[in-house]
Each structure stands twice: as C-alpha cells, then as structure tokens.
Short mmCIF file of C-alpha atoms in Angstrom, two decimals:
data_model
loop_
_atom_site.label_atom_id
_atom_site.label_comp_id
_atom_site.label_asym_id
_atom_site.label_seq_id
_atom_site.Cartn_x
_atom_site.Cartn_y
_atom_site.Cartn_z
CA MET A 1 4.47 -1.69 -94.41
CA GLN A 2 4.73 -5.51 -92.97
CA GLN A 3 8.37 -5.40 -93.89
CA SER A 4 8.99 -2.62 -92.59
CA ARG A 5 7.13 -3.25 -89.13
CA SER A 6 9.66 -6.14 -89.21
CA ARG A 7 12.71 -4.53 -89.42
CA SER A 8 12.36 -2.46 -86.47
CA ILE A 9 11.46 -5.05 -84.42
CA TYR A 10 14.43 -7.58 -86.10
CA ILE A 11 16.48 -4.44 -85.04
CA SER A 12 15.21 -3.84 -81.60
CA VAL A 13 15.51 -7.45 -80.46
CA LEU A 14 19.23 -6.97 -81.56
CA ALA A 15 19.31 -4.01 -80.22
CA ILE A 16 18.66 -6.20 -76.72
CA LEU A 17 20.25 -9.54 -77.18
CA SER A 18 23.93 -7.07 -78.42
CA PHE A 19 23.21 -5.19 -74.87
CA MET A 20 22.23 -8.14 -72.68
CA LEU A 21 25.42 -9.84 -74.43
CA ALA A 22 27.70 -6.75 -73.96
CA TYR A 23 26.63 -6.73 -70.27
CA ILE A 24 27.25 -10.60 -69.42
CA ILE A 25 30.87 -9.96 -71.11
CA GLY A 26 31.10 -6.48 -68.59
CA ILE A 27 30.15 -8.63 -65.84
CA MET A 28 33.19 -11.19 -67.11
CA ARG A 29 35.81 -9.12 -67.02
CA LEU A 30 34.34 -7.18 -63.85
CA PRO A 31 37.68 -7.89 -61.73
CA TRP A 32 40.36 -6.11 -64.25
CA PHE A 33 38.02 -4.10 -65.66
CA ILE A 34 40.52 -1.24 -65.14
CA GLN A 35 43.89 -1.86 -65.70
CA ASN A 36 47.23 -0.44 -66.23
CA ASP A 37 46.44 1.07 -69.34
CA THR A 38 43.04 3.05 -67.76
CA LEU A 39 44.85 4.77 -64.85
CA TRP A 40 47.88 6.53 -66.98
CA LEU A 41 44.15 7.67 -69.61
CA LEU A 42 42.61 9.02 -66.41
CA LYS A 43 45.71 10.69 -65.55
CA SER A 44 46.58 12.09 -68.54
CA GLY A 45 43.33 12.95 -69.39
CA GLU A 46 42.78 15.13 -66.72
CA TYR A 47 46.65 17.25 -67.14
CA MET A 48 44.88 17.99 -70.00
CA VAL A 49 41.50 18.94 -69.39
CA GLN A 50 42.99 21.00 -66.70
CA ASN A 51 46.25 22.12 -68.81
CA LYS A 52 43.67 22.63 -71.55
CA THR A 53 46.26 20.95 -73.82
CA ILE A 54 47.60 17.98 -76.10
CA LEU A 55 50.45 16.16 -73.75
CA THR A 56 53.75 15.33 -76.64
CA HIS A 57 56.08 14.62 -73.59
CA ASP A 58 56.24 12.37 -71.04
CA ILE A 59 56.02 13.72 -67.42
CA TYR A 60 54.99 10.52 -65.41
CA SER A 61 58.11 8.69 -65.34
CA TRP A 62 61.72 8.99 -63.90
CA THR A 63 63.78 7.07 -66.53
CA ILE A 64 62.62 9.08 -69.35
CA PRO A 65 61.52 12.44 -68.27
CA GLY A 66 60.69 15.09 -70.79
CA ALA A 67 60.44 12.33 -73.95
CA HIS A 68 58.62 12.10 -77.09
CA TRP A 69 55.04 10.77 -76.35
CA TYR A 70 52.57 10.27 -79.46
CA SER A 71 49.69 10.35 -77.28
CA HIS A 72 47.77 8.88 -80.08
CA GLU A 73 45.21 8.15 -77.80
CA TRP A 74 44.67 11.75 -76.47
CA LEU A 75 40.87 12.52 -76.88
CA TRP A 76 40.03 9.16 -75.65
CA SER A 77 41.81 10.05 -72.60
CA VAL A 78 39.53 13.72 -72.76
CA ILE A 79 35.97 11.43 -73.64
CA PHE A 80 37.77 9.28 -70.67
CA TYR A 81 38.47 11.59 -67.92
CA THR A 82 34.74 13.51 -68.50
CA ILE A 83 33.39 10.56 -67.47
CA TYR A 84 35.02 9.32 -64.72
CA LYS A 85 34.68 13.11 -63.15
CA HIS A 86 31.15 12.82 -63.21
CA PHE A 87 30.61 8.99 -62.90
CA GLY A 88 33.61 7.67 -61.83
CA PHE A 89 34.99 4.00 -62.09
CA ALA A 90 31.37 2.10 -62.72
CA GLY A 91 30.65 5.28 -65.97
CA LEU A 92 33.71 4.05 -67.26
CA PHE A 93 32.29 0.43 -66.70
CA TRP A 94 28.65 0.76 -68.35
CA SER A 95 30.35 3.63 -71.27
CA ASN A 96 32.11 0.17 -72.15
CA VAL A 97 28.96 -2.00 -72.16
CA VAL A 98 27.03 0.02 -74.95
CA ILE A 99 29.68 0.15 -76.98
CA LEU A 100 30.79 -3.28 -77.17
CA ALA A 101 26.84 -3.66 -77.68
CA LEU A 102 27.27 -1.55 -80.05
CA ILE A 103 30.04 -3.97 -82.11
CA LEU A 104 27.83 -6.66 -81.34
CA PHE A 105 24.81 -4.57 -83.06
CA VAL A 106 26.11 -2.89 -85.83
CA SER A 107 28.17 -6.53 -86.71
CA TYR A 108 24.75 -7.70 -87.59
CA PHE A 109 25.02 -5.60 -90.61
CA VAL A 110 28.66 -5.92 -91.87
CA ILE A 111 28.22 -9.74 -91.14
CA GLU A 112 25.14 -10.89 -94.06
CA SER A 113 25.77 -14.51 -93.54
CA THR A 114 23.35 -16.50 -90.55
CA ILE A 115 26.72 -19.14 -89.72
CA GLY A 116 28.87 -16.03 -89.75
CA LYS A 117 26.75 -13.94 -87.32
CA VAL A 118 27.03 -16.80 -85.52
CA LEU A 119 30.90 -17.47 -85.26
CA PHE A 120 31.28 -13.77 -84.51
CA THR A 121 28.81 -14.38 -81.32
CA ILE A 122 30.86 -16.74 -80.52
CA THR A 123 34.89 -15.36 -81.02
CA SER A 124 33.19 -11.57 -79.47
CA ILE A 125 32.28 -13.44 -76.39
CA ILE A 126 36.17 -15.11 -76.09
CA SER A 127 38.16 -12.77 -77.00
CA TRP A 128 36.93 -10.14 -75.33
CA GLY A 129 35.34 -12.20 -72.18
CA ILE A 130 36.66 -15.73 -71.31
CA LEU A 131 40.31 -15.86 -73.38
CA TYR A 132 41.75 -12.73 -73.10
CA GLY A 133 39.87 -10.58 -71.23
CA PHE A 134 39.96 -7.37 -73.92
CA PHE A 135 36.68 -5.93 -72.19
CA VAL A 136 38.53 -2.75 -70.28
CA ALA A 137 38.36 0.35 -70.13
CA ARG A 138 40.72 1.49 -72.72
CA ALA A 139 40.54 2.91 -76.50
CA LEU A 140 40.94 -0.56 -77.96
CA VAL A 141 37.20 -1.19 -77.57
CA LEU A 142 36.13 2.46 -79.47
CA ALA A 143 38.53 1.44 -81.60
CA VAL A 144 36.46 -1.48 -82.79
CA LEU A 145 33.58 0.00 -82.42
CA LEU A 146 34.83 2.85 -85.05
CA PHE A 147 36.31 0.26 -87.72
CA THR A 148 33.21 -1.80 -87.35
CA VAL A 149 30.92 0.60 -88.86
CA THR A 150 33.43 1.86 -90.82
CA LEU A 151 33.01 -1.32 -92.40
CA PHE A 152 29.82 -0.92 -92.74
CA ILE A 153 29.80 2.24 -94.81
CA ILE A 154 32.73 1.39 -97.14
CA LYS A 155 30.83 -2.52 -98.04
CA GLN A 156 27.63 -0.24 -99.85
CA ASP A 157 27.99 -0.51 -103.58
CA ARG A 158 27.65 3.56 -104.39
CA LEU A 159 28.65 5.80 -101.13
CA SER A 160 26.99 9.43 -101.20
CA THR A 161 27.67 12.34 -100.34
CA LYS A 162 25.57 11.97 -96.75
CA GLN A 163 28.23 8.81 -96.19
CA LEU A 164 31.48 10.65 -97.43
CA VAL A 165 30.80 12.86 -95.33
CA THR A 166 29.83 10.35 -92.49
CA LEU A 167 33.08 8.45 -93.00
CA PHE A 168 35.12 11.58 -93.05
CA PHE A 169 34.28 12.82 -89.90
CA ILE A 170 34.26 9.12 -87.96
CA PHE A 171 38.21 9.35 -89.52
CA ILE A 172 39.03 12.26 -87.85
CA LEU A 173 37.49 11.01 -84.41
CA TRP A 174 39.38 7.66 -85.28
CA ALA A 175 42.85 9.22 -85.69
CA ASN A 176 42.26 11.22 -82.27
CA ILE A 177 41.53 7.96 -80.51
CA HIS A 178 43.61 5.71 -81.33
CA SER A 179 46.31 5.03 -84.02
CA SER A 180 44.54 2.10 -85.32
CA VAL A 181 43.14 4.35 -88.42
CA VAL A 182 45.50 3.28 -90.58
CA LEU A 183 43.77 0.04 -90.44
CA GLY A 184 40.92 1.74 -91.49
CA VAL A 185 42.69 3.32 -94.36
CA PHE A 186 44.01 0.35 -94.92
CA PHE A 187 40.98 -1.58 -95.54
CA THR A 188 39.27 1.46 -97.11
CA GLY A 189 41.96 1.13 -99.69
CA LEU A 190 41.31 -2.54 -100.05
CA TYR A 191 38.10 -2.50 -100.52
CA ALA A 192 39.13 -0.01 -103.16
CA VAL A 193 41.07 -2.04 -105.01
CA LEU A 194 38.52 -4.81 -105.14
CA LYS A 195 35.68 -2.23 -106.51
CA ILE A 196 38.09 -1.45 -109.71
CA LEU A 197 39.23 -5.15 -110.11
CA GLU A 198 35.27 -6.09 -110.41
CA GLU A 199 33.45 -2.87 -111.54
CA ARG A 200 35.97 -0.82 -113.13
CA ARG A 201 34.58 2.14 -111.69
CA TYR A 202 37.66 4.09 -110.57
CA LYS A 203 35.99 7.16 -109.47
CA GLU A 204 33.24 5.49 -107.08
CA ALA A 205 36.14 3.28 -105.83
CA ILE A 206 38.71 6.33 -105.65
CA LYS A 207 36.29 8.74 -103.02
CA PRO A 208 36.41 7.15 -99.90
CA VAL A 209 39.97 5.77 -99.83
CA VAL A 210 40.92 9.80 -100.55
CA VAL A 211 38.55 10.76 -97.70
CA SER A 212 39.99 8.35 -95.46
CA ALA A 213 43.31 9.04 -95.60
CA VAL A 214 43.02 13.01 -95.36
CA ALA A 215 40.66 12.52 -92.29
CA SER A 216 43.67 10.56 -90.89
CA LEU A 217 46.03 13.49 -91.12
CA ILE A 218 43.73 15.72 -89.33
CA ASN A 219 45.39 14.89 -85.82
CA PRO A 220 48.44 16.58 -83.52
CA HIS A 221 51.62 14.50 -84.78
CA SER A 222 49.62 14.24 -88.56
CA VAL A 223 51.26 11.72 -89.96
CA GLY A 224 53.74 10.90 -87.53
CA VAL A 225 50.17 8.51 -86.61
CA TYR A 226 52.01 6.37 -89.48
CA TYR A 227 54.95 6.52 -89.08
CA PHE A 228 54.25 5.41 -84.77
CA PHE A 229 52.14 2.80 -86.19
CA PHE A 230 55.01 1.59 -88.06
CA LYS A 231 57.39 1.54 -85.17
CA LEU A 232 54.85 0.49 -82.73
CA THR A 233 53.49 -2.91 -85.16
CA THR A 234 57.34 -4.14 -86.73
CA ALA A 235 59.11 -3.28 -82.75
CA ARG A 236 60.26 -7.06 -81.64
CA LEU A 237 61.43 -5.82 -78.89
CA LEU A 238 57.61 -5.72 -78.04
CA THR A 239 55.49 -7.69 -79.69
CA ASP A 240 57.88 -10.69 -78.13
CA ASN A 241 57.40 -9.65 -74.85
CA VAL A 242 53.78 -7.90 -74.09
CA ALA A 243 51.32 -10.74 -73.47
CA GLU A 244 48.65 -9.06 -75.94
CA TRP A 245 51.56 -8.97 -78.63
CA LYS A 246 51.99 -12.68 -78.83
CA SER A 247 50.38 -14.99 -81.35
CA PRO A 248 48.21 -17.34 -79.85
CA ASN A 249 48.86 -20.73 -78.35
CA PHE A 250 46.38 -23.79 -80.20
CA HIS A 251 47.26 -25.97 -77.33
CA ASP A 252 43.98 -23.91 -75.75
CA THR A 253 40.94 -26.35 -77.26
CA LEU A 254 38.54 -23.56 -77.43
CA LEU A 255 41.00 -21.47 -79.58
CA LEU A 256 41.45 -23.56 -82.27
CA LEU A 257 37.84 -25.39 -82.41
CA VAL A 258 36.99 -21.70 -83.30
CA ILE A 259 39.41 -21.03 -85.94
CA LEU A 260 38.74 -24.43 -87.45
CA ALA A 261 34.71 -23.46 -87.50
CA TRP A 262 35.60 -20.61 -88.80
CA THR A 263 38.05 -22.52 -91.88
CA LEU A 264 35.29 -24.70 -92.45
CA ALA A 265 32.50 -22.19 -93.46
CA TYR A 266 34.56 -20.55 -95.40
CA ILE A 267 35.49 -23.65 -97.44
CA ILE A 268 31.33 -24.35 -96.96
CA SER A 269 31.13 -20.78 -98.04
CA THR A 270 33.39 -20.82 -101.75
CA ARG A 271 31.56 -23.24 -103.02
CA ARG A 272 28.83 -20.80 -104.21
CA GLU A 273 30.95 -18.20 -105.30
CA GLN A 274 31.45 -17.11 -108.84
CA ASN A 275 34.68 -14.60 -107.74
CA LEU A 276 37.16 -15.57 -105.03
CA TRP A 277 38.95 -12.01 -105.05
CA ASN A 278 35.48 -11.10 -102.75
CA THR A 279 36.37 -12.90 -100.17
CA LEU A 280 40.08 -14.16 -100.66
CA PRO A 281 41.96 -11.15 -98.34
CA PHE A 282 39.59 -10.81 -95.71
CA PHE A 283 40.11 -13.96 -94.77
CA ILE A 284 43.73 -15.04 -95.43
CA LEU A 285 44.30 -10.80 -93.80
CA GLY A 286 42.26 -11.56 -90.68
CA LEU A 287 43.37 -14.69 -90.17
CA ALA A 288 46.87 -13.53 -90.93
CA MET A 289 45.93 -10.40 -87.79
CA PHE A 290 45.11 -12.38 -85.36
CA LEU A 291 47.73 -15.56 -85.75
CA SER A 292 50.69 -12.33 -85.85
CA ALA A 293 49.20 -10.65 -82.56
CA LEU A 294 46.06 -11.94 -79.72
CA ARG A 295 44.59 -8.86 -79.91
CA ASN A 296 43.96 -8.52 -83.30
CA VAL A 297 41.09 -11.34 -82.58
CA VAL A 298 38.66 -8.43 -82.35
CA TYR A 299 39.07 -7.44 -86.38
CA MET A 300 39.54 -11.23 -87.20
CA GLY A 301 36.24 -11.80 -86.35
CA LEU A 302 34.52 -9.19 -88.22
CA LEU A 303 37.54 -9.88 -91.53
CA LEU A 304 36.29 -13.60 -91.61
CA GLY A 305 32.71 -12.58 -91.25
CA ILE A 306 32.75 -10.23 -94.50
CA ALA A 307 34.70 -13.75 -95.95
CA ILE A 308 31.43 -15.75 -96.52
CA ASN A 309 29.45 -13.10 -96.86
CA ARG A 310 28.63 -13.50 -100.80
CA THR A 311 25.53 -16.23 -100.61
CA LYS A 312 22.58 -14.91 -101.93
CA ASP A 313 19.79 -16.67 -99.92
CA GLU A 314 21.14 -15.55 -96.57
CA GLU A 315 19.41 -12.11 -97.43
CA LYS A 316 15.90 -13.74 -96.79
CA GLN A 317 13.92 -12.25 -93.57
CA GLU A 318 13.56 -15.50 -92.34
CA LYS A 319 16.66 -15.93 -92.43
CA LYS A 320 18.28 -13.16 -90.47
CA TRP A 321 15.44 -14.22 -88.54
CA LEU A 322 17.32 -17.51 -87.75
CA SER A 323 20.50 -15.52 -86.84
CA VAL A 324 18.47 -13.24 -84.11
CA TYR A 325 17.12 -17.16 -83.15
CA ILE A 326 20.44 -18.65 -82.80
CA TYR A 327 21.83 -15.13 -80.85
CA LEU A 328 18.81 -15.52 -78.01
CA LEU A 329 20.07 -19.02 -77.31
CA ILE A 330 23.65 -18.14 -76.87
CA VAL A 331 22.27 -15.30 -74.91
CA THR A 332 20.10 -17.17 -72.76
CA LEU A 333 22.98 -19.33 -72.30
CA MET A 334 25.45 -16.71 -71.35
CA PHE A 335 22.61 -15.42 -68.82
CA ASN A 336 22.57 -19.12 -67.37
CA MET A 337 25.84 -19.86 -66.30
CA TYR A 338 26.94 -15.51 -65.12
CA MET A 339 23.08 -15.90 -62.98
CA ASP A 340 24.36 -15.74 -59.66
CA SER A 341 27.38 -12.96 -61.03
CA LEU A 342 24.74 -9.96 -62.47
CA LYS A 343 24.70 -7.39 -60.47
CA LEU A 344 24.01 -3.56 -60.89
CA VAL A 345 27.21 -2.40 -60.99
CA ASP A 346 28.35 0.76 -59.08
CA GLU A 347 30.87 2.85 -58.24
CA LYS A 348 31.04 0.28 -54.54
CA THR A 349 30.69 -2.36 -56.29
CA MET A 350 33.32 -1.34 -58.37
CA LEU A 351 36.22 -0.33 -56.12
CA LYS A 352 35.26 -3.87 -54.31
CA GLN A 353 37.08 -5.74 -57.65
CA GLU A 354 40.14 -7.26 -57.57
CA TRP A 355 42.03 -4.10 -59.46
CA ALA A 356 40.96 -1.37 -57.01
CA GLN A 357 43.03 -3.79 -53.97
CA VAL A 358 46.55 -2.83 -56.02
CA PHE A 359 45.88 0.74 -54.71
CA LYS A 360 46.57 -0.33 -51.17
CA VAL A 361 50.37 -0.84 -51.54
CA VAL A 362 50.73 2.67 -53.46
CA ASP A 363 48.50 3.84 -50.81
CA TYR A 364 51.00 2.05 -48.42
CA MET A 365 53.86 4.66 -50.21
CA LYS A 366 53.02 7.40 -49.78
CA LYS A 367 51.95 7.11 -45.97
CA ASN A 368 54.71 6.48 -45.47
CA GLY A 369 57.55 8.55 -47.71
CA TYR A 370 58.29 5.48 -50.32
CA THR A 371 57.85 7.30 -53.46
CA ASP A 372 61.36 8.23 -55.02
CA ARG A 373 63.11 6.26 -57.40
CA VAL A 374 60.43 3.45 -57.63
CA LEU A 375 61.26 0.71 -59.78
CA ASN A 376 58.29 -0.77 -61.13
CA ASP A 377 56.77 -3.36 -62.82
CA TYR A 378 55.35 -3.11 -65.80
CA ASP A 379 51.69 -3.29 -64.72
CA LEU A 380 52.07 -1.48 -61.54
CA GLY A 381 53.30 1.83 -63.90
CA ALA A 382 49.79 2.94 -64.12
CA TYR A 383 48.96 2.36 -60.04
CA LEU A 384 51.76 4.61 -59.31
CA ILE A 385 50.98 7.33 -61.45
CA PHE A 386 47.81 7.85 -60.67
CA ARG A 387 48.33 8.39 -57.22
CA GLY A 388 50.99 11.22 -57.50
CA ILE A 389 54.16 8.67 -57.61
CA LYS A 390 56.70 8.70 -60.70
CA CYS A 391 57.20 5.06 -61.84
CA SER A 392 59.97 3.33 -63.80
CA VAL A 393 57.43 2.20 -66.88
CA ASP A 394 54.61 1.65 -66.76
CA SER A 395 52.09 0.31 -70.44
CA ARG A 396 53.09 3.67 -72.93
CA GLY A 397 55.58 0.50 -73.46
CA ASP A 398 55.44 1.96 -76.67
CA MET A 399 57.11 5.87 -75.89
CA TYR A 400 59.37 3.29 -73.81
CA TYR A 401 60.73 1.87 -77.15
CA LEU A 402 61.02 4.66 -79.63
CA ALA A 403 62.89 6.63 -76.41
CA ASN A 404 64.95 4.31 -75.51
CA PRO A 405 65.26 1.01 -77.03
CA LYS A 406 68.54 0.13 -75.01
CA PHE A 407 66.95 1.06 -71.34
CA THR A 408 63.74 -1.09 -72.93
CA LYS A 409 65.45 -4.45 -73.13
CA GLU A 410 67.34 -3.99 -69.93
CA TYR A 411 64.00 -3.55 -68.50
CA ILE A 412 63.03 -6.33 -70.24
CA GLU A 413 65.78 -8.92 -69.71
CA ASN A 414 66.23 -7.87 -66.04
CA PHE A 415 62.35 -8.22 -64.44
CA GLN A 416 62.37 -10.89 -66.94
CA LEU A 417 65.34 -11.96 -65.03
CA ARG A 418 67.35 -13.12 -68.23
CA LYS A 419 70.43 -11.88 -66.63
CA ALA A 420 71.11 -10.51 -62.17
CA PRO A 421 69.34 -7.17 -62.22
CA ASP A 422 71.60 -6.18 -58.94
CA ASN A 423 73.64 -4.32 -62.19
CA PHE A 424 70.89 -2.33 -63.32
CA ILE A 425 69.15 -1.33 -60.10
CA LYS A 426 72.50 0.13 -59.17
CA LYS A 427 72.95 1.74 -62.34
CA LEU A 428 69.66 3.73 -61.98
CA LYS A 429 70.03 4.41 -58.88
CA ALA A 430 66.64 2.44 -57.34
CA LYS A 431 66.30 2.89 -53.53
CA TYR A 432 62.48 1.13 -53.83
CA ILE A 433 61.69 -2.33 -56.45
CA LEU A 434 57.35 -2.68 -56.36
CA THR A 435 56.80 -5.95 -58.29
CA ASN A 436 54.89 -9.57 -58.66
CA PRO A 437 55.13 -10.95 -55.78
CA ASP A 438 55.14 -14.26 -57.45
CA GLY A 439 57.42 -13.18 -60.04
CA ALA A 440 60.96 -14.57 -61.03
CA LEU A 441 62.38 -10.79 -59.62
CA ALA A 442 60.29 -11.49 -55.86
CA LEU A 443 61.49 -14.93 -55.44
CA TYR A 444 65.48 -13.22 -56.56
CA LEU A 445 65.42 -10.00 -53.83
CA LYS A 446 64.38 -12.46 -51.35
CA ALA A 447 67.25 -14.61 -51.81
CA LYS A 448 69.24 -11.64 -51.70
CA GLN A 449 68.21 -10.79 -48.87
CA TYR A 450 66.87 -7.46 -49.57
CA LYS A 451 64.41 -5.34 -47.13
CA VAL A 452 60.55 -5.71 -47.60
CA LEU A 453 58.61 -3.41 -47.06
CA TYR A 454 55.11 -4.35 -47.45
CA SER A 455 53.32 -7.62 -49.46
CA ASP A 456 50.24 -8.85 -50.37
CA LYS A 457 48.51 -11.53 -52.92
CA TYR A 458 48.86 -8.34 -55.54
CA SER A 459 52.10 -6.56 -55.34
CA ILE A 460 55.13 -6.84 -52.66
CA LEU A 461 57.76 -3.47 -52.18
CA PHE A 462 61.82 -4.18 -51.76
CA LYS A 463 64.12 -1.12 -50.36
CA VAL A 464 67.07 -1.55 -52.14
CA PRO A 465 69.92 -1.64 -49.57
CA GLU A 466 72.70 1.82 -49.33
#
C-alpha cells in the first residue's frame, strides 16, 4: 500500500515537473515557434479536410506543379489544421507543450539510471530550446513522442497481447505522421536481435518486429515511405545544405561538454556491465545519428540514456527520487532564468512574435499584385503558401529534390551565390525575388541595381528588370 502511494506521488511529481519544463522551453522558443514547416502543414491540412482527400502531388509551387509528393506527414497536417481552426496559433503552442511534456515524462521510464535521466533532461533543454530550437510546430515533435513510447514498450522482457496490439496502433499512427517510423521498425528489430543473442527466445523476439513492420505499411505510400526515408537521408545535396541535417559544430563549448559527459557516464556504467551487447549498440547508434545530423540530437539523448541503463542499484526507490530531486533543481533554475519571460500564451501573444512579422511583406505583395512568378528564399516559401501565393520553393526540400534534382542544385547554387544568379533568374522568367535582407543574394541584387519594392529586418522584395 505504502509503495503504491509512493509510486503515485512519484508519477504525479514527475508529470508536473515535465509540464513545467516543457512550458519553459516553449517560452524560450516562442519568437520563432511557428516556422516555415508549420505554415505549409496547416495549408495542406486545410486542403485535405475541405476536399476529403490526401495530397500526394504538389499544388503550391509554380516551378514543379503537380510533382509527386510523399506527404508522409499528412495526418499531422490534418490534426494540426483542426487544432488551429478551433484554437488558433496559441492552440498549436499548447499542444506542443503537452507533447514535449509527455516525451520528458515517458523518458523517465525508458531511462533507468539517475545519471542517464539527468543528462537526458539537460540534453532536452539544449536540443529543444537553447542551441537548436527544435521545439517548433512540426510533426517531428510528435514523432519523437511515438519513438519514446515505442522504446518503453519494446524494452519489456515479454510483451503481452495487449502490448503488441498497442504497438500495432502506435506504428499505424506513426506511419501517417512522419517517415521516421522506419527508425521505429529498425530499433524494434535491434531489440529483437539483442534478445535472441541473450536469451534465444526467437518467437518472443520476432513478434514485435512483425507487428511494427506490418503496421508501418498502412499509409498512403505503403512501402514507399521506406524508399522516401532512404532517399532523403542519403541525399547529400540536402544534408550538406539544410542546417538541421548538417553535423554538429563542437566549437560550441556547451555541446562539447554534454557529449563528453555522456561518454564519461557510459564508460563508468560499463564497469558494472556483464554484457556489452546490451548497451554498446545504443551508445554507438545514438552518437552516430547525432554526428551525422543536428536534428538527431533529440533521439541521441534517449539512446545514450538506454546505453547506461543496466545498473541494478539504480532501481531502488530512493534512487528514483534522487533523479526527481535533481529534476526539480533543474526546473527551478530554468524557472528563475526565464521568470521575466513567462506568460500565458494566447492568440494575441502569438501574433506579436517575430515569426508573424514576416507576413508583412507577403500582405504587401498581395495588396499590390506582386504575386506572379516570385523567386523566393527557401525559408519564406511557406509564408507565400499560407497567403495563397504560388512559391518557387519552400521547406518541403525533399519534394523538390526528388522531383527535380537539377533544379534543386541550381537553386541552392544561385541563392548561396556560388555562381552569378542572372542566368537562373532569366531561365525561370522570375518577376520578383523575395529573400533575406542580410544575405549575399540581396547584396548582389542591390549592386546590380534591382528595384527594391519592400524591405524590413525580415525580408526584402526586388522587382526583376524587364
């Protein structure tokens, strides 16, 4: 009875702390919480709800109209649009806070060691809020939650029928939310291999793999989601040029210290390990994923946490409470640091943020009819889409790359000014150019005396000479 009560208190305190930390991280990212992915997700969700269909081709660009689109996030678009329709941008903020809180909460049951929990919490603050700001309104956040819940289920010694059914529905949901479902199937397979090597329980080990693999195919693209995932993660043109797909820069002292802390924690924990096969694959894969792409930092923390799990003394109740005490200390410190910024986020607050100011140039374009054949910066395309203007490109970089790799390469080379963009502009018959006011392209066009139609700290609009 006493143990049950203690567990209930433990869960309640953990849930409250997780929500508080998620809220603080949300406030940290509030100025740019809504970003380019958010806007085309909302617009495509609106189209799919109104037309009762799933978009599998492009309807928003004038450069590759009708191109095939692996809309692997279609269900999230629909859910996101539904939230936005009823609760506005503030609703998107609070839904993201809840999802991140659940990630933080479930992680404390996936990761068993105190040091692993503490390091995961610190890594989460860095990845979601401080360095990379992955706390934004996009499908990746929910995908990480599904990944976390999956790890919690498959780490159990024996899965019941109820757990297998739960896993099946999680993977159906995941397969229609984000292509990272492929990662989920892979790690389910990894757990199966480790169980077979350790205990020779072939049938028990294979069941979750079959369940997850079959469920992952229940999506509009079926096995195509695997093809898409492979093509996207091996597309050097994208991974070398899109910021979140680049490797981390360890000149950042904070990042370097976190990685060193994880490595030291793993080395210390392995002294008590009987079998490195239980831990080493997770450590290597977690580190390798992060070293290959910044965005994978959100997965790295979970995998490295699992890698230092198997220390028996950590399962004592007092050790669990120690991790909560440290969690409370971290949340208290974060609360004090951001106390002046904490506020009740409503729609009015959302529309005052920096991301919303980018709409000023788009509204100016609509008012004055500057909407035909706009050659725009990658990060500004979704703003055009949201206001009903055809863009040249947007942050669906995977779609543009798969539809026309040559065009994608030319676009990157010209917007990064690796070559003079005049021929590219002429070839596309662009009439207007919308770009970053501080970028190299803007400086080049000013030097070429392109007429400036609009300029502020967020964007600059040029008219192409006839």
